[in-house]
Short mmCIF file of N, CA, C and O in Angstrom, two decimals:
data_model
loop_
_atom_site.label_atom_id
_atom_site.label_comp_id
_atom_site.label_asym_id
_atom_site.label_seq_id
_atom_site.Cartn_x
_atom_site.Cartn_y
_atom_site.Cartn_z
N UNK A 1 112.38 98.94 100.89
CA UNK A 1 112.44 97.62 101.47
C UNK A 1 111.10 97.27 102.13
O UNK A 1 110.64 96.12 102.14
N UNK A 2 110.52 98.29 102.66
CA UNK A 2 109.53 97.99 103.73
C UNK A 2 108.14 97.86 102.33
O UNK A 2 107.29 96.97 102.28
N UNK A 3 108.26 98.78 101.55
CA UNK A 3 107.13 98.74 100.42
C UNK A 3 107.25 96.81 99.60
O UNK A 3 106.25 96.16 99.29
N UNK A 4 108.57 96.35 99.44
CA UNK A 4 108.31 95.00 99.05
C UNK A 4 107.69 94.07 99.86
O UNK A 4 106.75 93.34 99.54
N UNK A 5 108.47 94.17 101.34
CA UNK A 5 108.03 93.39 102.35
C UNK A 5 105.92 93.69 102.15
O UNK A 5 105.17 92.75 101.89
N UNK A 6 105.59 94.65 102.28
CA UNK A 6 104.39 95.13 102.54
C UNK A 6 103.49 94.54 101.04
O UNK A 6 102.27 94.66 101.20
N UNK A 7 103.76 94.11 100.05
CA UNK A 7 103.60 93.55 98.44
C UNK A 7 103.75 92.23 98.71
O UNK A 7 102.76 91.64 98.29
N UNK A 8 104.84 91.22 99.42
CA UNK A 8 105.03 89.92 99.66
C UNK A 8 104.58 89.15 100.69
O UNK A 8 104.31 87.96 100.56
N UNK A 9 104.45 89.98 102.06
CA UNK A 9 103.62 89.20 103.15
C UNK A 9 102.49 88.81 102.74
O UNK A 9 102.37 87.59 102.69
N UNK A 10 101.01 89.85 102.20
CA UNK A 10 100.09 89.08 102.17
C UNK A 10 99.95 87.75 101.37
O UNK A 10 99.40 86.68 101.63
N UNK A 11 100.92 88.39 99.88
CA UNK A 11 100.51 86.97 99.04
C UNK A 11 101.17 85.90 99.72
O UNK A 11 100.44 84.91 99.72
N UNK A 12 102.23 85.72 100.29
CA UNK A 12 102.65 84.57 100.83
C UNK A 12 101.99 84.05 101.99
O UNK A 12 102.06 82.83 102.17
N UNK A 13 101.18 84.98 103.05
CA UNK A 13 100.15 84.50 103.49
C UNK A 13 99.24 83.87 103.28
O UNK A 13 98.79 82.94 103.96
N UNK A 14 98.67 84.56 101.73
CA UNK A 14 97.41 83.46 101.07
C UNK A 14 97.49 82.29 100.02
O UNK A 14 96.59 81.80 99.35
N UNK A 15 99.03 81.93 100.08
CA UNK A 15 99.42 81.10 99.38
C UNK A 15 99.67 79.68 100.76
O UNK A 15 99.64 78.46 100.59
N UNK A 16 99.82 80.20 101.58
CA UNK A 16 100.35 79.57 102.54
C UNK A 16 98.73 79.20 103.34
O UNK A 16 98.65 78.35 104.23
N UNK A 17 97.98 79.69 103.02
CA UNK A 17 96.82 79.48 104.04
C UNK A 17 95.49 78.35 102.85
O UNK A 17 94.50 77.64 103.05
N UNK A 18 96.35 78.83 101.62
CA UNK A 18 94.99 78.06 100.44
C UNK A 18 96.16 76.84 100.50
O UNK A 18 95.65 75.74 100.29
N UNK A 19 97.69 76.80 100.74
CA UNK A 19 98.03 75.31 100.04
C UNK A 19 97.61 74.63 101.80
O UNK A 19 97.77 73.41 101.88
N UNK A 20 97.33 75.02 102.55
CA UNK A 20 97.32 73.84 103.87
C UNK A 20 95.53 73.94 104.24
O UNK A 20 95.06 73.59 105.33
N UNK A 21 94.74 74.45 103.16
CA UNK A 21 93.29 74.42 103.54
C UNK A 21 92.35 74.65 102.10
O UNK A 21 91.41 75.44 102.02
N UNK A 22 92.62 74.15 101.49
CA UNK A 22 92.15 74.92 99.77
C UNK A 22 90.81 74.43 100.32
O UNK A 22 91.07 74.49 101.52
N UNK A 23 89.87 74.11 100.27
CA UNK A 23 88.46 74.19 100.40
C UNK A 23 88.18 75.00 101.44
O UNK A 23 87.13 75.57 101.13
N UNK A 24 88.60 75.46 102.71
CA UNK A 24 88.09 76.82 102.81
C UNK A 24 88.07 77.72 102.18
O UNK A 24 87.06 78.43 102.14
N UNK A 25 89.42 78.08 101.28
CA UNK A 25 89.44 79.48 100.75
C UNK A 25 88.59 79.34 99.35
O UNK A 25 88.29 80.36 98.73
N UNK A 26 88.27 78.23 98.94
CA UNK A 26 87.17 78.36 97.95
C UNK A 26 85.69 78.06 98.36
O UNK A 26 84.78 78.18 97.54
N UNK A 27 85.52 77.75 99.35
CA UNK A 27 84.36 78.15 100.06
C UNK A 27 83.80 79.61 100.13
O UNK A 27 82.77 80.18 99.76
N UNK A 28 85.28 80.02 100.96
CA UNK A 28 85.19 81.63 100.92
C UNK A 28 84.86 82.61 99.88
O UNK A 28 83.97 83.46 99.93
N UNK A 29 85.98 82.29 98.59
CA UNK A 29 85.78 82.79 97.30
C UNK A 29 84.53 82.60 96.22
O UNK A 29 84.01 83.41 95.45
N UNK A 30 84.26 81.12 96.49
CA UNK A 30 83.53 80.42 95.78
C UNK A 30 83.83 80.33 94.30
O UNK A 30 83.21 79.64 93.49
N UNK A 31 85.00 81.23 94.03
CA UNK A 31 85.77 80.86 92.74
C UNK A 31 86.97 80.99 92.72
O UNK A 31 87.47 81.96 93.29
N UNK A 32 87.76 80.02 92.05
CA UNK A 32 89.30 80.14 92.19
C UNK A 32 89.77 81.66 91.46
O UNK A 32 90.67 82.43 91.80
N UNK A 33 88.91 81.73 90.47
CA UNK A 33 89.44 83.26 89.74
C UNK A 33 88.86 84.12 90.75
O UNK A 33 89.83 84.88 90.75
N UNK A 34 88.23 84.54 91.46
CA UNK A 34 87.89 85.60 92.01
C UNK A 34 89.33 85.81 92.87
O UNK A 34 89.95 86.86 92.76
N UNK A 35 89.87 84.59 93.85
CA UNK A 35 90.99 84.26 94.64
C UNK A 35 92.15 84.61 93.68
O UNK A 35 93.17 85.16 94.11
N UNK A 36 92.00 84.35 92.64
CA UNK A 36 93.33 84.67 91.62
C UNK A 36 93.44 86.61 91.55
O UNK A 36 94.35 87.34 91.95
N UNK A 37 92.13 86.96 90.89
CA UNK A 37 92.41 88.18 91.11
C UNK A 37 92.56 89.10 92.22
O UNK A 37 93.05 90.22 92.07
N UNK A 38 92.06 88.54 93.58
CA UNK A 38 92.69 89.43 94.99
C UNK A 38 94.09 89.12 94.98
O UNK A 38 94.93 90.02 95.08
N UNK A 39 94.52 87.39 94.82
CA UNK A 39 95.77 87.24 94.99
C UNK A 39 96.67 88.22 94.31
O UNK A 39 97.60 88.68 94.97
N UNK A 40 96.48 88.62 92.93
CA UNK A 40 97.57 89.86 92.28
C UNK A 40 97.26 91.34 92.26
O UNK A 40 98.01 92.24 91.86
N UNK A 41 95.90 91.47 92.79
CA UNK A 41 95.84 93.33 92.29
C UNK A 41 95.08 93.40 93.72
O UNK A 41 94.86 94.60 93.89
N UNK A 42 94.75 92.92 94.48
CA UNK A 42 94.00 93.51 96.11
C UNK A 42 94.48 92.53 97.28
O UNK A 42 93.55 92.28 98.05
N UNK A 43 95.97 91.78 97.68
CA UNK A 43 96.17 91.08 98.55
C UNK A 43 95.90 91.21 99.70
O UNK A 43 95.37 90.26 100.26
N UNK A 44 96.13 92.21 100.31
CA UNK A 44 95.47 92.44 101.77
C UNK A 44 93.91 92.80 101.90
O UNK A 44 93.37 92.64 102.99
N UNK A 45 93.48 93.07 101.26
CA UNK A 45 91.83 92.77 101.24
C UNK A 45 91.54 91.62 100.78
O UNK A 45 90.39 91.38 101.13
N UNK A 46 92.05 90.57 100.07
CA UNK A 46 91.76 89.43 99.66
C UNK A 46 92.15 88.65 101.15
O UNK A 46 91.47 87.71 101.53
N UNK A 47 93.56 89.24 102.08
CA UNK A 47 93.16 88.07 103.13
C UNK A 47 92.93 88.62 104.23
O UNK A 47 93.34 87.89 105.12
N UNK A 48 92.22 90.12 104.86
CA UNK A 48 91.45 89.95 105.24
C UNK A 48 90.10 89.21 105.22
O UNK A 48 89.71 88.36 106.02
N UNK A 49 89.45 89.72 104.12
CA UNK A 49 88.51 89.30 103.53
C UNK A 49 87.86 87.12 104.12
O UNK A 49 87.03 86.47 104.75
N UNK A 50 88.92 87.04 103.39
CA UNK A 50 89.04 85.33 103.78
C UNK A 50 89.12 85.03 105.50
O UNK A 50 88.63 84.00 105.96
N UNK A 51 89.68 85.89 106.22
CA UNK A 51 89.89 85.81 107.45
C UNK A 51 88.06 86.22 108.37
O UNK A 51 87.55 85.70 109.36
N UNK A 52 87.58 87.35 107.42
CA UNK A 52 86.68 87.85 108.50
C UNK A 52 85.35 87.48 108.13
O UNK A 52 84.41 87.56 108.93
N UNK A 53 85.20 87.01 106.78
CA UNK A 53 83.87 86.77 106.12
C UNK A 53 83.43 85.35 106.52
O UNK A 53 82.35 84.99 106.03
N UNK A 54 84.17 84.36 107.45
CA UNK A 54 83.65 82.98 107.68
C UNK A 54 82.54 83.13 109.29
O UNK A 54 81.62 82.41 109.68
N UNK A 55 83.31 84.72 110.07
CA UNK A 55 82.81 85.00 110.98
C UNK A 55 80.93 85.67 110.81
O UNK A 55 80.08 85.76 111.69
N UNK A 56 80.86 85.98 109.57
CA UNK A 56 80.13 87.13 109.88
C UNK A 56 80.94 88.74 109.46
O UNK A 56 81.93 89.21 110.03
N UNK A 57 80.15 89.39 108.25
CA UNK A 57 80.38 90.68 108.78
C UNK A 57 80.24 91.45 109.25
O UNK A 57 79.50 92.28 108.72
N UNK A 58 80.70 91.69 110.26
CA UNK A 58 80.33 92.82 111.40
C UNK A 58 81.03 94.36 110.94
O UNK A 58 81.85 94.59 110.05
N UNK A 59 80.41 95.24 111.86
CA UNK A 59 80.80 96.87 111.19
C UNK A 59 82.17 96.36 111.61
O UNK A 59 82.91 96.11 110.66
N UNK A 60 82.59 96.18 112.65
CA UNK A 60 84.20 95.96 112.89
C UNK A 60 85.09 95.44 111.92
O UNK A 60 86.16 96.01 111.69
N UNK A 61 84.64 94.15 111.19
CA UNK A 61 85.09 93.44 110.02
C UNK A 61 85.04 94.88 108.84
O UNK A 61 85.93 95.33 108.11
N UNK A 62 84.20 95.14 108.97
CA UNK A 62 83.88 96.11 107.53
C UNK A 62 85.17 97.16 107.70
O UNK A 62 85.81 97.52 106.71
N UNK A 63 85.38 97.46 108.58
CA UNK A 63 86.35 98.96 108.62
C UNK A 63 87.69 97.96 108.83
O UNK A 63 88.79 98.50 108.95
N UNK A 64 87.60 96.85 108.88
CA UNK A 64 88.81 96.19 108.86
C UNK A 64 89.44 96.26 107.24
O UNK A 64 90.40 96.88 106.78
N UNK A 65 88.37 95.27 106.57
CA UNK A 65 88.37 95.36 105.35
C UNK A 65 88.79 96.89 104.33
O UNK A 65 89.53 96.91 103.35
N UNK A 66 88.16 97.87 104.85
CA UNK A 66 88.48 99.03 105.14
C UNK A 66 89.70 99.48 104.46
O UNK A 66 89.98 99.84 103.32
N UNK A 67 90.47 99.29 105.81
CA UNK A 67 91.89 99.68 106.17
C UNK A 67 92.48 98.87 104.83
O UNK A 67 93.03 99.60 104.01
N UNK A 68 92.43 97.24 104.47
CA UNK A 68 93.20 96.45 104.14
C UNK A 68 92.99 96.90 102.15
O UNK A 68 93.62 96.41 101.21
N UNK A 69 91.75 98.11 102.08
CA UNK A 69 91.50 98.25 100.44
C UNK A 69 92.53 99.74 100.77
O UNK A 69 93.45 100.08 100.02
N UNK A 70 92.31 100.13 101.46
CA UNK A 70 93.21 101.66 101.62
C UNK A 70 94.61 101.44 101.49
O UNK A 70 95.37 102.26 100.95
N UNK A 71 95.07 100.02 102.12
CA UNK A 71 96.53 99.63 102.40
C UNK A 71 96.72 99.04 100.69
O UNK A 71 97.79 99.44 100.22
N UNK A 72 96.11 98.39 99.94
CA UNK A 72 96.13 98.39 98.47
C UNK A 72 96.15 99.55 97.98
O UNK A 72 97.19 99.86 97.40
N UNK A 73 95.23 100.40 98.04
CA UNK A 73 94.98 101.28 97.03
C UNK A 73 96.43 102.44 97.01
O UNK A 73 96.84 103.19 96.13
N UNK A 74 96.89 102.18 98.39
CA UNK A 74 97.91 103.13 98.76
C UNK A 74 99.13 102.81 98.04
O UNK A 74 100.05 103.58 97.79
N UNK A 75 98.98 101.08 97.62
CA UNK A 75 100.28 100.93 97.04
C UNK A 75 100.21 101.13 95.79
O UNK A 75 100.86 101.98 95.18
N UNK A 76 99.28 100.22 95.26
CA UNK A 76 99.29 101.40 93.44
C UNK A 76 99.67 102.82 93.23
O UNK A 76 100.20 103.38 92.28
N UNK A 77 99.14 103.33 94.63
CA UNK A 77 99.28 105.06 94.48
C UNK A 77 100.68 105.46 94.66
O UNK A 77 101.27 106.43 94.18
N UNK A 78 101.08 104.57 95.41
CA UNK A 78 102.54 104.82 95.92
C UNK A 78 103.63 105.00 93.76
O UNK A 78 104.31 105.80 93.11
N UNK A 79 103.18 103.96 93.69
CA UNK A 79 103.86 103.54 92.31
C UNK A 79 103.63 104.62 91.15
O UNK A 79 104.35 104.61 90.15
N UNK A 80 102.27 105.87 91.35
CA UNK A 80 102.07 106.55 90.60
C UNK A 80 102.99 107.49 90.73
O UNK A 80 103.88 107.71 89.91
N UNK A 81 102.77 108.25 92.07
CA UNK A 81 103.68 109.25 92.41
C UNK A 81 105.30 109.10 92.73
O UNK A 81 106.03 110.02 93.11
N UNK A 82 105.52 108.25 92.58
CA UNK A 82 107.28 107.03 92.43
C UNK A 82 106.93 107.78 91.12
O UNK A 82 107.04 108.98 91.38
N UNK A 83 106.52 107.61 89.69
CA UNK A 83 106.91 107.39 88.37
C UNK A 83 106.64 108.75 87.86
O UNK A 83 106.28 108.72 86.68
N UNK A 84 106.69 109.52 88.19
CA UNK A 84 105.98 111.23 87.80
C UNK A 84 108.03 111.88 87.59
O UNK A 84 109.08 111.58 88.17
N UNK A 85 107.60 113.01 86.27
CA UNK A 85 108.96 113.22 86.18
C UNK A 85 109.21 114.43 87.49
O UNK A 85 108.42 115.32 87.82
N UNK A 86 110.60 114.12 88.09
CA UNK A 86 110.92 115.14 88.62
C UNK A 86 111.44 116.55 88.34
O UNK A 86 112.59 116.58 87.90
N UNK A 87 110.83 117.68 88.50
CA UNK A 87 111.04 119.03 88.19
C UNK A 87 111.02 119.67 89.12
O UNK A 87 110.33 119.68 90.14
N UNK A 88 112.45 120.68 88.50
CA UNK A 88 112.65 121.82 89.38
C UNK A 88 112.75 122.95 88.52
O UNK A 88 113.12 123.10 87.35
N UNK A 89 112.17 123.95 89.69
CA UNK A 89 111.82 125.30 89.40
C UNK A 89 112.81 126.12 89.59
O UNK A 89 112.59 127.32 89.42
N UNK A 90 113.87 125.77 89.90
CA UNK A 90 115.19 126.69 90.27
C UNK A 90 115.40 126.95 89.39
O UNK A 90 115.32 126.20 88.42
N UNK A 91 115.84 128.48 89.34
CA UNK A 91 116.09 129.04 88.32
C UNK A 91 117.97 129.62 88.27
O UNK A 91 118.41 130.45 89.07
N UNK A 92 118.33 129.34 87.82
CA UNK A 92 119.63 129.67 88.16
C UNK A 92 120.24 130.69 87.89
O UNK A 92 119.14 131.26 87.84
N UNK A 93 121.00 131.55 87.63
CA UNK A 93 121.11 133.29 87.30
C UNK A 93 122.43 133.20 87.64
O UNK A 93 123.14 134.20 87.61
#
């Protein structure tokens, strides 16, 4: 439950933040496809990203950004080790 929630907040965040401001976030992006591809394969680095890059990146921003490619990368990873066959070594006698 918590892994969907954690897949649906950001995009609905950056759906919700480009339909009530679309020329910032293509300011930000400077291309709608670049925004298309964070929106489906890197969402939480896509809205960090949009959030911290109008400031300036600072080292703080950077390890923000950081966290938000680790919090992606973790979920693909999650989905690898989900799909691996399960085996047991019990041997029974």
């Amino acid at each position: 439950m918590m892994a969907i929630f954690g897949a649906i907040i950001p995009r609905f965040a950056l759906l919700v933040g480009w339909y009530n401001d679309p020329t910032f976030w293509n300011n930000v992006y400077s291309s709608p496809f670049l925004f298309l591809l964070g929106f489906l394969f890197l969402p939480w680095t896509t809205l960090i990203y949009g959030l911290a890059a109008p400031n300036g990146m600072s080292i703080v921003n950077w390890i923000f950004l950081l966290f938000g490619l680790l919090i992606d990368l973790g979920t693909w990873g999650i989905g690898f080790f989900a799909a691996r066959k399960q085996t047991s070594y019990y041997r029974g006698t």
